[in-house]
Short mmCIF file of C-alpha atoms and ligand atoms in Angstrom, two decimals:
data_model
loop_
_atom_site.label_atom_id
_atom_site.label_comp_id
_atom_site.label_asym_id
_atom_site.label_seq_id
_atom_site.Cartn_x
_atom_site.Cartn_y
_atom_site.Cartn_z
CA MET A 475 20.25 1.85 -81.67
CA ALA A 476 18.18 0.23 -78.91
CA VAL A 477 18.56 1.67 -75.41
CA VAL A 478 19.86 -1.03 -73.10
CA ILE A 479 20.33 -0.78 -69.36
CA ASP A 480 23.65 -2.46 -68.69
CA LEU A 481 24.82 -2.51 -65.09
CA SER A 482 27.70 -4.94 -65.58
CA GLY A 483 30.66 -3.88 -63.47
CA LYS A 484 28.35 -2.32 -60.87
CA VAL A 485 27.94 -3.72 -57.35
CA ALA A 486 24.45 -3.38 -55.88
CA ALA A 487 23.25 -3.94 -52.30
CA VAL A 488 19.50 -4.39 -51.91
CA ALA A 489 18.11 -4.32 -48.37
CA ALA A 490 15.08 -6.28 -47.16
CA ALA A 491 14.95 -8.39 -50.30
CA SER A 492 13.69 -11.83 -49.31
CA GLN A 493 10.30 -11.12 -50.87
CA GLY A 494 8.10 -8.47 -52.44
CA ILE A 495 9.46 -5.27 -53.92
CA GLY A 496 13.00 -5.79 -52.56
CA ARG A 497 13.31 -9.18 -54.21
CA ALA A 498 11.93 -7.85 -57.50
CA VAL A 499 14.49 -5.03 -57.40
CA ALA A 500 17.34 -7.49 -56.77
CA GLU A 501 16.07 -9.58 -59.67
CA ALA A 502 15.93 -6.58 -62.02
CA LEU A 503 19.42 -5.39 -61.10
CA ALA A 504 20.84 -8.91 -61.50
CA ARG A 505 19.15 -9.25 -64.89
CA ALA A 506 20.78 -5.96 -65.96
CA GLY A 507 24.18 -7.48 -65.16
CA ALA A 508 24.95 -5.99 -61.73
CA THR A 509 26.66 -8.02 -59.03
CA VAL A 510 23.94 -8.11 -56.37
CA SER A 511 23.91 -8.70 -52.63
CA ILE A 512 20.63 -8.95 -50.72
CA CYS A 513 19.88 -8.90 -47.01
CA ALA A 514 16.94 -9.79 -44.78
CA ARG A 515 16.49 -11.17 -41.27
CA SER A 516 15.51 -14.78 -41.88
CA PRO A 517 18.23 -17.09 -43.28
CA GLU A 518 15.62 -19.52 -44.67
CA ARG A 519 13.65 -16.88 -46.56
CA LEU A 520 16.83 -15.27 -47.76
CA GLU A 521 18.00 -18.58 -49.16
CA GLN A 522 14.62 -19.10 -50.86
CA ALA A 523 14.95 -15.66 -52.45
CA ARG A 524 18.51 -16.37 -53.58
CA ARG A 525 17.35 -19.61 -55.22
CA HIS A 526 14.34 -17.91 -56.81
CA ILE A 527 16.50 -15.14 -58.31
CA TYR A 528 18.93 -17.74 -59.66
CA GLU A 529 16.07 -19.72 -61.24
CA VAL A 530 14.52 -16.71 -62.97
CA THR A 531 17.67 -14.80 -63.98
CA GLY A 532 20.43 -17.43 -64.08
CA ARG A 533 22.46 -15.06 -61.86
CA ASP A 534 23.77 -15.91 -58.44
CA VAL A 535 23.21 -13.21 -55.83
CA HIS A 536 25.02 -12.96 -52.52
CA ALA A 537 22.80 -13.17 -49.43
CA PHE A 538 23.57 -11.89 -45.94
CA VAL A 539 21.46 -12.12 -42.79
CA ALA A 540 20.93 -8.59 -41.46
CA ASP A 541 18.28 -6.60 -39.68
CA VAL A 542 18.32 -3.09 -41.15
CA THR A 543 17.23 -1.59 -37.82
CA ARG A 544 20.61 -2.66 -36.36
CA GLU A 545 23.54 -0.53 -37.49
CA GLU A 546 26.06 -3.27 -36.70
CA ASP A 547 24.22 -5.66 -39.04
CA VAL A 548 24.21 -3.16 -41.89
CA GLN A 549 27.89 -2.35 -41.39
CA ALA A 550 28.76 -6.07 -41.35
CA TRP A 551 26.76 -6.64 -44.55
CA VAL A 552 28.40 -3.79 -46.43
CA GLN A 553 31.85 -4.80 -45.13
CA GLU A 554 31.33 -8.31 -46.49
CA VAL A 555 30.27 -6.92 -49.89
CA VAL A 556 33.34 -4.68 -49.94
CA GLN A 557 35.61 -7.59 -49.02
CA ARG A 558 34.25 -9.57 -51.97
CA TRP A 559 33.82 -6.92 -54.65
CA GLY A 560 35.72 -3.87 -53.41
CA THR A 561 32.86 -1.39 -53.20
CA VAL A 562 29.13 -0.63 -53.53
CA HIS A 563 27.87 1.44 -56.45
CA ILE A 564 24.11 1.09 -55.99
CA ALA A 565 22.33 0.78 -52.63
CA VAL A 566 18.60 0.22 -52.31
CA ALA A 567 17.20 1.12 -48.89
CA ASN A 568 14.10 -0.95 -48.29
CA ALA A 569 12.42 -2.40 -45.18
CA GLY A 570 9.15 -3.89 -44.09
CA GLY A 571 6.18 -1.55 -43.89
CA PRO A 572 5.08 -0.06 -40.56
CA PRO A 573 1.95 -1.45 -38.92
CA ALA A 574 -1.41 -0.06 -39.99
CA GLY A 575 -3.51 1.81 -37.46
CA THR A 576 -5.21 5.06 -36.57
CA PHE A 577 -3.75 7.53 -34.07
CA GLN A 578 -5.92 6.07 -31.30
CA GLU A 579 -4.88 2.50 -31.98
CA LEU A 580 -1.12 3.06 -32.09
CA THR A 581 1.18 2.79 -29.09
CA LEU A 582 4.24 4.93 -28.41
CA ASP A 583 6.38 1.80 -28.81
CA GLN A 584 5.03 1.41 -32.35
CA TRP A 585 6.04 5.01 -33.12
CA ASP A 586 9.57 4.28 -31.82
CA GLU A 587 9.82 0.99 -33.74
CA THR A 588 8.67 2.65 -36.94
CA TYR A 589 11.26 5.40 -36.55
CA ARG A 590 13.91 2.66 -36.40
CA LEU A 591 12.45 0.72 -39.34
CA THR A 592 11.54 3.58 -41.64
CA LEU A 593 14.06 6.34 -41.00
CA ARG A 594 16.98 5.06 -38.94
CA SER A 595 17.46 2.03 -41.23
CA ILE A 596 18.10 4.37 -44.18
CA VAL A 597 20.55 6.36 -42.07
CA HIS A 598 22.39 3.07 -41.35
CA ILE A 599 22.60 2.23 -45.04
CA ALA A 600 23.66 5.76 -46.00
CA ARG A 601 26.40 5.78 -43.34
CA ALA A 602 27.76 2.48 -44.61
CA VAL A 603 27.75 3.16 -48.36
CA LEU A 604 28.19 6.90 -48.89
CA PRO A 605 31.91 7.07 -48.02
CA LEU A 606 32.53 4.40 -50.71
CA MET A 607 30.38 6.18 -53.28
CA GLN A 608 31.89 9.60 -52.57
CA ALA A 609 35.44 8.23 -52.80
CA GLN A 610 34.75 6.66 -56.23
CA ARG A 611 32.71 9.70 -57.36
CA TRP A 612 29.84 7.47 -58.50
CA GLY A 613 26.92 6.23 -56.48
CA ARG A 614 23.19 5.71 -56.37
CA LEU A 615 21.18 5.55 -53.16
CA ILE A 616 17.54 4.72 -53.83
CA ALA A 617 14.96 4.37 -51.08
CA ILE A 618 11.63 2.58 -51.38
CA GLU A 619 8.95 4.66 -49.68
CA SER A 620 5.25 4.90 -50.55
CA VAL A 621 2.67 6.97 -52.37
CA SER A 622 1.69 7.95 -48.80
CA VAL A 623 4.37 10.68 -49.07
CA ARG A 624 2.10 12.42 -51.61
CA TYR A 625 -1.31 11.26 -50.48
CA PRO A 626 -1.95 10.12 -46.88
CA LEU A 627 -3.63 6.71 -46.91
CA ASP A 628 -6.32 5.99 -44.31
CA ARG A 629 -5.20 3.86 -41.34
CA LEU A 630 -1.53 4.22 -42.31
CA MET A 631 -0.76 6.94 -39.76
CA LEU A 632 2.82 5.75 -39.19
CA SER A 633 3.67 5.45 -42.88
CA ASN A 634 2.04 8.80 -43.67
CA SER A 635 4.08 10.50 -40.93
CA LEU A 636 7.53 8.95 -40.77
CA ARG A 637 8.05 8.40 -44.49
CA LEU A 638 7.85 12.16 -44.95
CA ALA A 639 10.74 12.46 -42.50
CA ALA A 640 12.66 9.95 -44.64
CA VAL A 641 11.97 12.00 -47.78
CA GLY A 642 13.14 15.18 -46.01
CA PHE A 643 16.31 13.40 -44.93
CA LEU A 644 16.99 12.03 -48.44
CA LYS A 645 16.31 15.36 -50.18
CA THR A 646 18.80 17.07 -47.87
CA LEU A 647 21.32 14.26 -48.34
CA ALA A 648 20.95 14.46 -52.13
CA ARG A 649 22.12 18.07 -52.04
CA GLU A 650 25.03 17.26 -49.73
CA VAL A 651 26.46 14.40 -51.80
CA ALA A 652 25.68 15.64 -55.33
CA PRO A 653 29.10 17.31 -55.73
CA ALA A 654 30.64 13.82 -55.48
CA ASN A 655 28.34 12.54 -58.27
CA VAL A 656 26.27 10.49 -55.84
CA LEU A 657 22.56 10.57 -56.68
CA VAL A 658 19.88 10.04 -54.04
CA ASN A 659 16.29 9.36 -55.04
CA VAL A 660 13.06 7.83 -53.76
CA VAL A 661 10.65 5.44 -55.45
CA ALA A 662 7.14 5.72 -54.05
CA PRO A 663 4.94 2.74 -54.95
CA GLY A 664 1.17 2.62 -54.92
CA TYR A 665 -0.77 -0.58 -54.21
CA THR A 666 1.61 -3.38 -55.25
CA ARG A 667 0.78 -7.08 -55.21
CA THR A 668 3.14 -8.37 -52.49
CA GLU A 669 2.86 -10.37 -49.27
CA ARG A 670 2.62 -7.07 -47.35
CA LEU A 671 -0.35 -5.88 -49.37
CA VAL A 672 -2.15 -9.17 -48.84
CA GLU A 673 -1.52 -8.87 -45.07
CA LEU A 674 -2.98 -5.35 -45.08
CA ALA A 675 -5.98 -6.64 -47.05
CA VAL A 676 -6.56 -9.43 -44.52
CA GLN A 677 -6.53 -6.89 -41.64
CA ALA A 678 -8.82 -4.46 -43.48
CA ALA A 679 -11.22 -7.30 -44.41
CA ARG A 680 -11.47 -8.34 -40.75
CA GLN A 681 -12.25 -4.75 -39.76
CA ARG A 682 -14.86 -4.19 -42.45
CA GLY A 683 -16.43 -7.66 -42.39
CA THR A 684 -15.54 -8.51 -45.97
CA THR A 685 -12.99 -10.65 -47.82
CA PRO A 686 -9.35 -9.81 -48.58
CA GLU A 687 -10.14 -10.29 -52.30
CA ALA A 688 -12.84 -7.59 -52.09
CA ILE A 689 -10.40 -5.24 -50.37
CA LEU A 690 -7.69 -5.86 -52.99
CA ASP A 691 -10.23 -5.30 -55.74
CA GLY A 692 -11.34 -2.04 -54.07
CA TRP A 693 -7.73 -0.82 -54.05
CA ALA A 694 -7.36 -1.74 -57.71
CA GLN A 695 -10.59 0.10 -58.59
CA ALA A 696 -9.47 3.18 -56.60
CA THR A 697 -6.41 3.35 -58.83
CA PRO A 698 -6.92 5.16 -62.15
CA LEU A 699 -5.16 2.33 -64.02
CA ARG A 700 -7.75 0.00 -62.37
CA ARG A 701 -5.25 -2.63 -61.28
CA LEU A 702 -2.57 -3.27 -58.66
CA ALA A 703 1.09 -2.85 -59.60
CA GLU A 704 3.24 -5.93 -60.01
CA PRO A 705 6.53 -5.75 -58.03
CA VAL A 706 8.52 -5.73 -61.29
CA GLU A 707 6.86 -2.42 -62.24
CA ILE A 708 8.32 -0.82 -59.11
CA ALA A 709 11.66 -2.54 -59.75
CA ASN A 710 11.79 -1.04 -63.26
CA ALA A 711 11.67 2.47 -61.77
CA VAL A 712 14.59 1.58 -59.48
CA LEU A 713 16.44 0.16 -62.47
CA PHE A 714 16.02 3.45 -64.32
CA LEU A 715 17.31 5.48 -61.36
CA ALA A 716 20.28 3.12 -60.95
CA SER A 717 21.20 3.40 -64.62
CA ASP A 718 23.09 6.00 -66.64
CA LEU A 719 19.74 7.07 -68.11
CA ALA A 720 19.13 8.88 -64.79
CA SER A 721 22.55 10.56 -64.58
CA TYR A 722 21.07 14.04 -63.97
CA VAL A 723 18.23 13.01 -61.65
CA THR A 724 18.73 13.53 -57.92
CA GLY A 725 16.65 14.49 -54.89
CA GLN A 726 13.45 13.30 -56.57
CA VAL A 727 10.48 11.18 -55.58
CA LEU A 728 9.39 8.97 -58.47
CA VAL A 729 5.80 7.99 -57.74
CA VAL A 730 4.81 4.67 -59.35
CA ASP A 731 1.16 4.42 -58.36
CA GLY A 732 -0.95 3.95 -61.49
CA GLY A 733 -2.23 7.52 -61.04
CA LEU A 734 -3.52 6.98 -57.48
CA ALA A 735 -2.26 10.16 -55.80
CA PRO A 736 -4.47 13.11 -56.76
CA ALA A 737 -1.50 15.46 -56.35
CA VAL A 738 0.71 17.27 -58.86
P1 NAD B 1124 6.94 -7.22 -47.87
O1 NAD B 1124 6.46 -7.25 -46.46
O2 NAD B 1124 6.29 -8.11 -48.85
O3 NAD B 1124 8.52 -7.43 -47.89
C1 NAD B 1124 9.33 -6.75 -46.96
C2 NAD B 1124 10.73 -7.35 -46.97
O4 NAD B 1124 11.47 -6.67 -45.96
C3 NAD B 1124 10.79 -8.83 -46.60
O5 NAD B 1124 11.81 -9.42 -47.37
C4 NAD B 1124 11.18 -8.79 -45.11
O6 NAD B 1124 11.84 -9.95 -44.72
C5 NAD B 1124 12.11 -7.61 -45.12
N1 NAD B 1124 12.30 -6.95 -43.83
C6 NAD B 1124 11.32 -6.47 -43.02
N2 NAD B 1124 11.87 -5.89 -41.95
C7 NAD B 1124 13.22 -6.01 -42.07
C8 NAD B 1124 14.33 -5.64 -41.26
N3 NAD B 1124 14.15 -5.01 -40.10
N4 NAD B 1124 15.56 -5.93 -41.70
C9 NAD B 1124 15.76 -6.57 -42.87
N5 NAD B 1124 14.75 -6.96 -43.67
C10 NAD B 1124 13.49 -6.69 -43.26
O7 NAD B 1124 6.79 -5.68 -48.30
P2 NAD B 1124 6.70 -4.99 -49.76
O8 NAD B 1124 5.28 -4.90 -50.15
O9 NAD B 1124 7.70 -5.59 -50.67
O10 NAD B 1124 7.11 -3.50 -49.35
C11 NAD B 1124 8.43 -3.03 -49.29
C12 NAD B 1124 8.35 -1.58 -48.82
O11 NAD B 1124 7.53 -0.83 -49.73
C13 NAD B 1124 7.68 -1.44 -47.44
O12 NAD B 1124 8.27 -0.38 -46.74
C14 NAD B 1124 6.24 -1.11 -47.80
O13 NAD B 1124 5.56 -0.44 -46.77
C15 NAD B 1124 6.48 -0.23 -49.01
N6 NAD B 1124 5.28 -0.13 -49.84
C16 NAD B 1124 4.61 -1.24 -50.26
C17 NAD B 1124 3.46 -1.09 -51.01
C18 NAD B 1124 2.65 -2.28 -51.48
O14 NAD B 1124 1.54 -2.07 -51.96
N7 NAD B 1124 3.18 -3.49 -51.42
C19 NAD B 1124 3.00 0.18 -51.33
C20 NAD B 1124 3.71 1.29 -50.90
C21 NAD B 1124 4.84 1.12 -50.15
#
């Protein structure tokens, strides 16, 4: 019999999903039959994402304007989902990436902002959804981090530092909530063709006096699979962790990097 991932009957909340990896994850979960709600800060981009997901999957997703760095926004989002569908089964903690920069270039304000974006935002999501998941004795919290948790990437000082704090938090949380059958995992992408990656390529090209295309090609060539990931390839890993196929997997970092990290 074919193995099918069927998430019908499951309610999923995907944060920071107006583009890139978040949107691809929302698309994949909707395609698998889940009822999906997405959030992001800009109503216009959120609406574009909602329309895009409808066009490609034929499934309507719910969209809510929220900034994940604000706890009140995250609480309001989850409350609205609960009012509509009664609960949340699957929560995907995602956010924009921190700014690039070396130690010397970064300001203390950027360190504080990145703490709020990269670590505190996951705490907000966990605080909002875990009581629901624990009460129903079924839940999946999946955070999108980066291969930088295995392999520090040059000029990504903030990502290399604060994402490790997020992984430490999530590993500890996984052990605390496992008795209630709530699984907590991390997906760590390598170079993935999204708006963020193109922005990083534009900055790097300016610095090195070359073109963004040359930078993107360099990243592809540095990857053993010799290409960038497509967002759907990251989304497929999230789909696996959200599904019953991953029912005994918790506290793990699933690196989806085409072999980039030279670490075991
Ligand atoms: P992206 O910039 O293309 O998309 C980020 C999404 O997050 C957008 O929808 C944006 O509106 C939303 N967002 C940003 N800040 C938010 C906030 N405060 N509240 C709510 N929504 C917010 O980024 P992406 O490439 O899809 O990356 C997603 C995550 O994965 C980032 O943390 C990024 O650093 C990480 N990552 C990306 C790559 C890559 O190569 N693209 C590699 C490793 C890790």
